[in-house]
Structures are given as structure tokens and as C-alpha cells.
Amino acid sequence: MAEGISVKPVPSITWADVDGREAALIQRCAARDEDACSELVTEHQRMVYQLSLNLLGDHNEALDLSQEVFLRVFRTIQGFRGQSALRTWIYRIVVNQARNRQRWWRRRHRAQQVSLDEHVRDHGDLPDPGNREAPDRLFGQKQLAERLRQSLDRLPFDQKTAIVLREIDGLSYDEIGFSLGIAVGTVKSRLARAREALRSQLRDV
């Protein structure tokens, strides 16, 4: 049986726990209020794009996914019943849409990604004029960031997603559990495996 399928659901919150302003915004969006829909997009578009980018690693794909996510949000928001905070519910949609897209995108586009060395060779590398650190230290930091990105990309999608939600977006275990549709215990074990895999890959490098 696939990991995370047979688990107890994460405890839900109720409408009474949802912030009053947020509840009103959700209800207005469900009523197809265009101003409310625009307000929701404005409040969450940066988060949706950044998570999409972290999961897919491509700017254009992240933009396309962001549009898909908000279309999905507005198609399904009438069914929102306060089972989580609005932000966490949107995280769940991003993860599900990214998983669907990643299944075919990763195979087709990996060959188009260029390494940091290739980018510097082809385009040059302009230093930040406000940064006085030694050039070799800056380059070393960029190399480390590139190795981390490559190591993340080698992880199974579910492990990568758990790491991104925890270490980059700062979600709680409960929020990650809801976003991934798994129990908190599974979140912790998945994070442990992901971290060990990252450590192993970085040691090999």
C-alpha cells in the first residue's frame, strides 16, 4: 500500500475557529464576488507562486501552476467548510496540482535545466555591489545553494514537498499533515527520511 494512504485524518478545525474577516472573504468568494476573489489572489499569490517554484524549480511552470491553483480555488471554494485555515487549504491545492504536473514535467524538462557553472559561463555573474564578501566565498555559497537545489530535486516528490513546507515555508506538522493528506507521525518520519537523504547526497558531493 502506498505511503500515507491508510492513515487517520488530521484533526479539523471548525468555522468558529476561522478568523472573522477570512470567513467573510471566503463566503464572498463563494458568492462569486469579483472584488473578493481579487483580494484573495492578492493576499496569497506570492505564497502560491513561491511554493510552486520551490516544488517545480521553473519560473514559467510556477506561473502556470499558480493560475491553475487559483482556478481550482474558485471552482471549489463553495465546498470549503473551515476544515483548516484558508492558507493551509490553498497549500493543499498547490501540492496536489504540483504533484500532478510533476509526474510528466520532470521527465521532459530536466534536460533543459542548466547548472550554475553553465549559467556563469554563458551569461557571466555580476556581483552584488552592496556585498563586500570575498568573491571566492560568494561563489562557494552559490555552489552550496546549487548543490542543495539539485539534492532536493533528487528526492521523491513527497519527501521534497515535506522539506519545502517545513524548512522553507515554516508550516507546523499539523499544517503539513493537512496539506499532504497524511498523519502527523507520517510527516515526521517522511521529514526524517528526507533529511537523511539530503545529508547522504551532500556527503557524496
Short mmCIF file of C-alpha atoms in Angstrom, two decimals:
data_model
loop_
_atom_site.label_atom_id
_atom_site.label_comp_id
_atom_site.label_asym_id
_atom_site.label_seq_id
_atom_site.Cartn_x
_atom_site.Cartn_y
_atom_site.Cartn_z
CA MET A 1 0.00 0.00 0.00
CA ALA A 2 1.32 3.44 -0.92
CA GLU A 3 2.73 5.58 1.87
CA GLY A 4 0.22 7.88 3.55
CA ILE A 5 -2.93 6.28 2.06
CA SER A 6 -4.24 4.43 5.12
CA VAL A 7 -3.94 6.98 7.88
CA LYS A 8 -6.12 8.77 10.38
CA PRO A 9 -7.22 12.21 9.22
CA VAL A 10 -5.61 15.28 10.73
CA PRO A 11 -7.93 16.86 13.34
CA SER A 12 -10.12 19.53 11.75
CA ILE A 13 -10.95 22.99 12.95
CA THR A 14 -14.44 24.42 12.68
CA TRP A 15 -15.89 27.56 11.17
CA ALA A 16 -15.84 29.04 14.67
CA ASP A 17 -12.04 28.81 14.60
CA VAL A 18 -11.70 30.69 11.30
CA ASP A 19 -10.87 34.38 11.56
CA GLY A 20 -13.99 36.51 11.06
CA ARG A 21 -12.56 38.56 8.22
CA GLU A 22 -11.25 35.43 6.50
CA ALA A 23 -14.61 33.69 6.85
CA ALA A 24 -16.34 36.69 5.30
CA LEU A 25 -13.83 36.73 2.43
CA ILE A 26 -14.40 33.02 1.77
CA GLN A 27 -18.17 33.47 1.75
CA ARG A 28 -17.91 36.42 -0.65
CA CYS A 29 -15.68 34.40 -2.97
CA ALA A 30 -18.14 31.51 -2.83
CA ALA A 31 -20.82 34.01 -3.90
CA ARG A 32 -18.63 34.94 -6.90
CA ASP A 33 -17.84 38.44 -5.64
CA GLU A 34 -15.12 39.59 -8.07
CA ASP A 35 -13.61 42.07 -5.62
CA ALA A 36 -13.30 39.35 -3.00
CA CYS A 37 -11.70 36.98 -5.50
CA SER A 38 -9.17 39.65 -6.46
CA GLU A 39 -8.47 40.29 -2.78
CA LEU A 40 -7.85 36.61 -2.15
CA VAL A 41 -5.45 36.38 -5.09
CA THR A 42 -3.57 39.49 -3.95
CA GLU A 43 -3.14 38.10 -0.45
CA HIS A 44 -1.97 34.64 -1.47
CA GLN A 45 -0.38 34.90 -4.91
CA ARG A 46 3.17 35.36 -3.61
CA MET A 47 2.88 32.31 -1.38
CA VAL A 48 1.34 30.20 -4.16
CA TYR A 49 3.99 31.21 -6.70
CA GLN A 50 6.91 30.68 -4.31
CA LEU A 51 5.72 27.24 -3.24
CA SER A 52 5.10 26.32 -6.88
CA LEU A 53 8.60 27.47 -7.77
CA ASN A 54 10.17 25.54 -4.90
CA LEU A 55 8.34 22.37 -5.89
CA LEU A 56 8.84 22.59 -9.66
CA GLY A 57 12.04 24.64 -9.93
CA ASP A 58 10.94 26.54 -13.04
CA HIS A 59 9.62 30.11 -13.23
CA ASN A 60 7.23 29.63 -16.16
CA GLU A 61 5.88 26.37 -14.78
CA ALA A 62 5.35 28.06 -11.42
CA LEU A 63 3.37 30.86 -13.06
CA ASP A 64 1.21 28.38 -14.97
CA LEU A 65 0.66 26.31 -11.85
CA SER A 66 -0.30 29.41 -9.86
CA GLN A 67 -3.05 30.16 -12.38
CA GLU A 68 -4.27 26.57 -12.18
CA VAL A 69 -4.30 26.75 -8.40
CA PHE A 70 -6.47 29.86 -8.21
CA LEU A 71 -8.84 28.48 -10.83
CA ARG A 72 -9.15 25.39 -8.66
CA VAL A 73 -9.61 27.52 -5.53
CA PHE A 74 -12.52 29.42 -7.03
CA ARG A 75 -14.12 26.29 -8.51
CA THR A 76 -14.11 24.51 -5.15
CA ILE A 77 -14.32 27.25 -2.52
CA GLN A 78 -18.06 26.73 -2.13
CA GLY A 79 -17.17 23.40 -0.54
CA PHE A 80 -14.78 24.95 1.99
CA ARG A 81 -16.09 24.19 5.47
CA GLY A 82 -13.36 25.57 7.71
CA GLN A 83 -11.51 22.25 7.87
CA SER A 84 -8.30 24.26 8.05
CA ALA A 85 -7.08 27.81 7.78
CA LEU A 86 -7.60 29.18 4.26
CA ARG A 87 -3.85 29.37 3.70
CA THR A 88 -3.38 25.71 4.62
CA TRP A 89 -6.25 24.68 2.34
CA ILE A 90 -4.59 26.55 -0.52
CA TYR A 91 -1.26 24.87 0.29
CA ARG A 92 -3.01 21.53 -0.14
CA ILE A 93 -4.29 22.53 -3.56
CA VAL A 94 -0.82 23.70 -4.63
CA VAL A 95 0.74 20.41 -3.55
CA ASN A 96 -1.89 18.31 -5.34
CA GLN A 97 -1.66 20.34 -8.55
CA ALA A 98 2.14 20.31 -8.44
CA ARG A 99 2.20 16.54 -7.92
CA ASN A 100 0.01 16.05 -10.98
CA ARG A 101 2.15 18.34 -13.11
CA GLN A 102 5.45 16.97 -11.81
CA ARG A 103 4.63 13.46 -12.99
CA TRP A 104 5.16 14.41 -16.61
CA TRP A 105 7.04 17.73 -16.39
CA ARG A 106 10.06 16.43 -14.52
CA ARG A 107 10.87 13.84 -17.21
CA ARG A 108 10.51 16.29 -20.09
CA HIS A 109 12.24 19.36 -18.72
CA ARG A 110 15.13 18.13 -16.59
CA ALA A 111 17.40 18.11 -19.64
CA GLN A 112 16.67 21.82 -20.17
CA GLN A 113 17.94 22.85 -16.74
CA VAL A 114 21.47 24.28 -16.73
CA SER A 115 24.00 24.08 -13.94
CA LEU A 116 25.35 27.12 -12.13
CA ASP A 117 28.69 26.69 -13.94
CA GLU A 118 26.97 26.73 -17.34
CA HIS A 119 24.95 29.80 -16.43
CA VAL A 120 28.06 31.70 -15.31
CA ARG A 121 29.94 30.62 -18.43
CA ASP A 122 27.17 31.70 -20.79
CA HIS A 123 25.90 34.83 -19.05
CA GLY A 124 28.54 35.97 -16.60
CA ASP A 125 27.95 36.62 -12.93
CA LEU A 126 27.50 40.18 -11.69
CA PRO A 127 28.44 40.63 -8.01
CA ASP A 128 26.16 42.46 -5.64
CA PRO A 129 27.76 45.91 -5.23
CA GLY A 130 26.48 46.11 -1.66
CA ASN A 131 28.12 42.84 -0.66
CA ARG A 132 31.77 43.13 0.41
CA GLU A 133 32.38 39.43 0.95
CA ALA A 134 35.29 37.81 -0.86
CA PRO A 135 34.37 36.56 -4.37
CA ASP A 136 35.50 33.01 -3.59
CA ARG A 137 33.22 32.92 -0.54
CA LEU A 138 30.26 34.19 -2.56
CA PHE A 139 30.90 31.60 -5.23
CA GLY A 140 31.19 28.91 -2.59
CA GLN A 141 27.81 29.91 -1.16
CA LYS A 142 26.26 29.77 -4.62
CA GLN A 143 27.76 26.36 -5.24
CA LEU A 144 26.32 25.11 -1.94
CA ALA A 145 22.90 26.54 -2.81
CA GLU A 146 23.06 24.84 -6.20
CA ARG A 147 24.03 21.51 -4.63
CA LEU A 148 21.14 21.81 -2.17
CA ARG A 149 18.72 22.54 -5.01
CA GLN A 150 19.98 19.57 -7.01
CA SER A 151 19.79 17.33 -3.96
CA LEU A 152 16.22 18.44 -3.29
CA ASP A 153 15.29 17.70 -6.89
CA ARG A 154 16.58 14.14 -6.50
CA LEU A 155 14.26 13.43 -3.58
CA PRO A 156 10.93 11.70 -4.17
CA PHE A 157 8.27 14.37 -4.67
CA ASP A 158 6.52 13.69 -1.34
CA GLN A 159 9.78 13.97 0.62
CA LYS A 160 10.79 17.13 -1.22
CA THR A 161 7.37 18.65 -0.55
CA ALA A 162 7.59 17.90 3.17
CA ILE A 163 11.04 19.53 3.38
CA VAL A 164 9.90 22.61 1.46
CA LEU A 165 6.78 23.06 3.58
CA ARG A 166 8.71 22.65 6.84
CA GLU A 167 12.09 24.27 6.21
CA ILE A 168 11.20 26.95 3.66
CA ASP A 169 7.56 27.79 4.35
CA GLY A 170 7.72 27.08 8.08
CA LEU A 171 4.48 25.12 8.36
CA SER A 172 3.67 23.21 11.52
CA TYR A 173 3.48 19.41 11.48
CA ASP A 174 -0.33 19.65 11.63
CA GLU A 175 -0.42 22.03 8.66
CA ILE A 176 1.91 19.82 6.65
CA GLY A 177 -0.22 16.80 7.52
CA PHE A 178 -3.34 18.52 6.21
CA SER A 179 -1.55 19.80 3.09
CA LEU A 180 -0.28 16.31 2.23
CA GLY A 181 -3.30 14.38 3.50
CA ILE A 182 -1.25 12.33 5.97
CA ALA A 183 -0.97 11.88 9.74
CA VAL A 184 1.49 13.92 11.79
CA GLY A 185 3.51 10.80 12.57
CA THR A 186 3.93 10.18 8.85
CA VAL A 187 5.01 13.79 8.39
CA LYS A 188 7.78 13.36 10.95
CA SER A 189 9.02 10.07 9.50
CA ARG A 190 8.94 11.49 5.97
CA LEU A 191 10.93 14.53 7.06
CA ALA A 192 13.47 12.30 8.83
CA ARG A 193 13.99 10.23 5.67
CA ALA A 194 14.24 13.35 3.51
CA ARG A 195 16.83 14.95 5.77
CA GLU A 196 18.91 11.79 5.89
CA ALA A 197 18.77 11.51 2.09
CA LEU A 198 19.92 15.12 1.76
CA ARG A 199 22.77 14.57 4.20
CA SER A 200 23.84 11.47 2.30
CA GLN A 201 23.79 13.25 -1.05
CA LEU A 202 25.78 16.21 0.28
CA ARG A 203 28.34 13.88 1.86
CA ASP A 204 28.76 12.15 -1.51
CA VAL A 205 29.35 15.53 -3.17
#
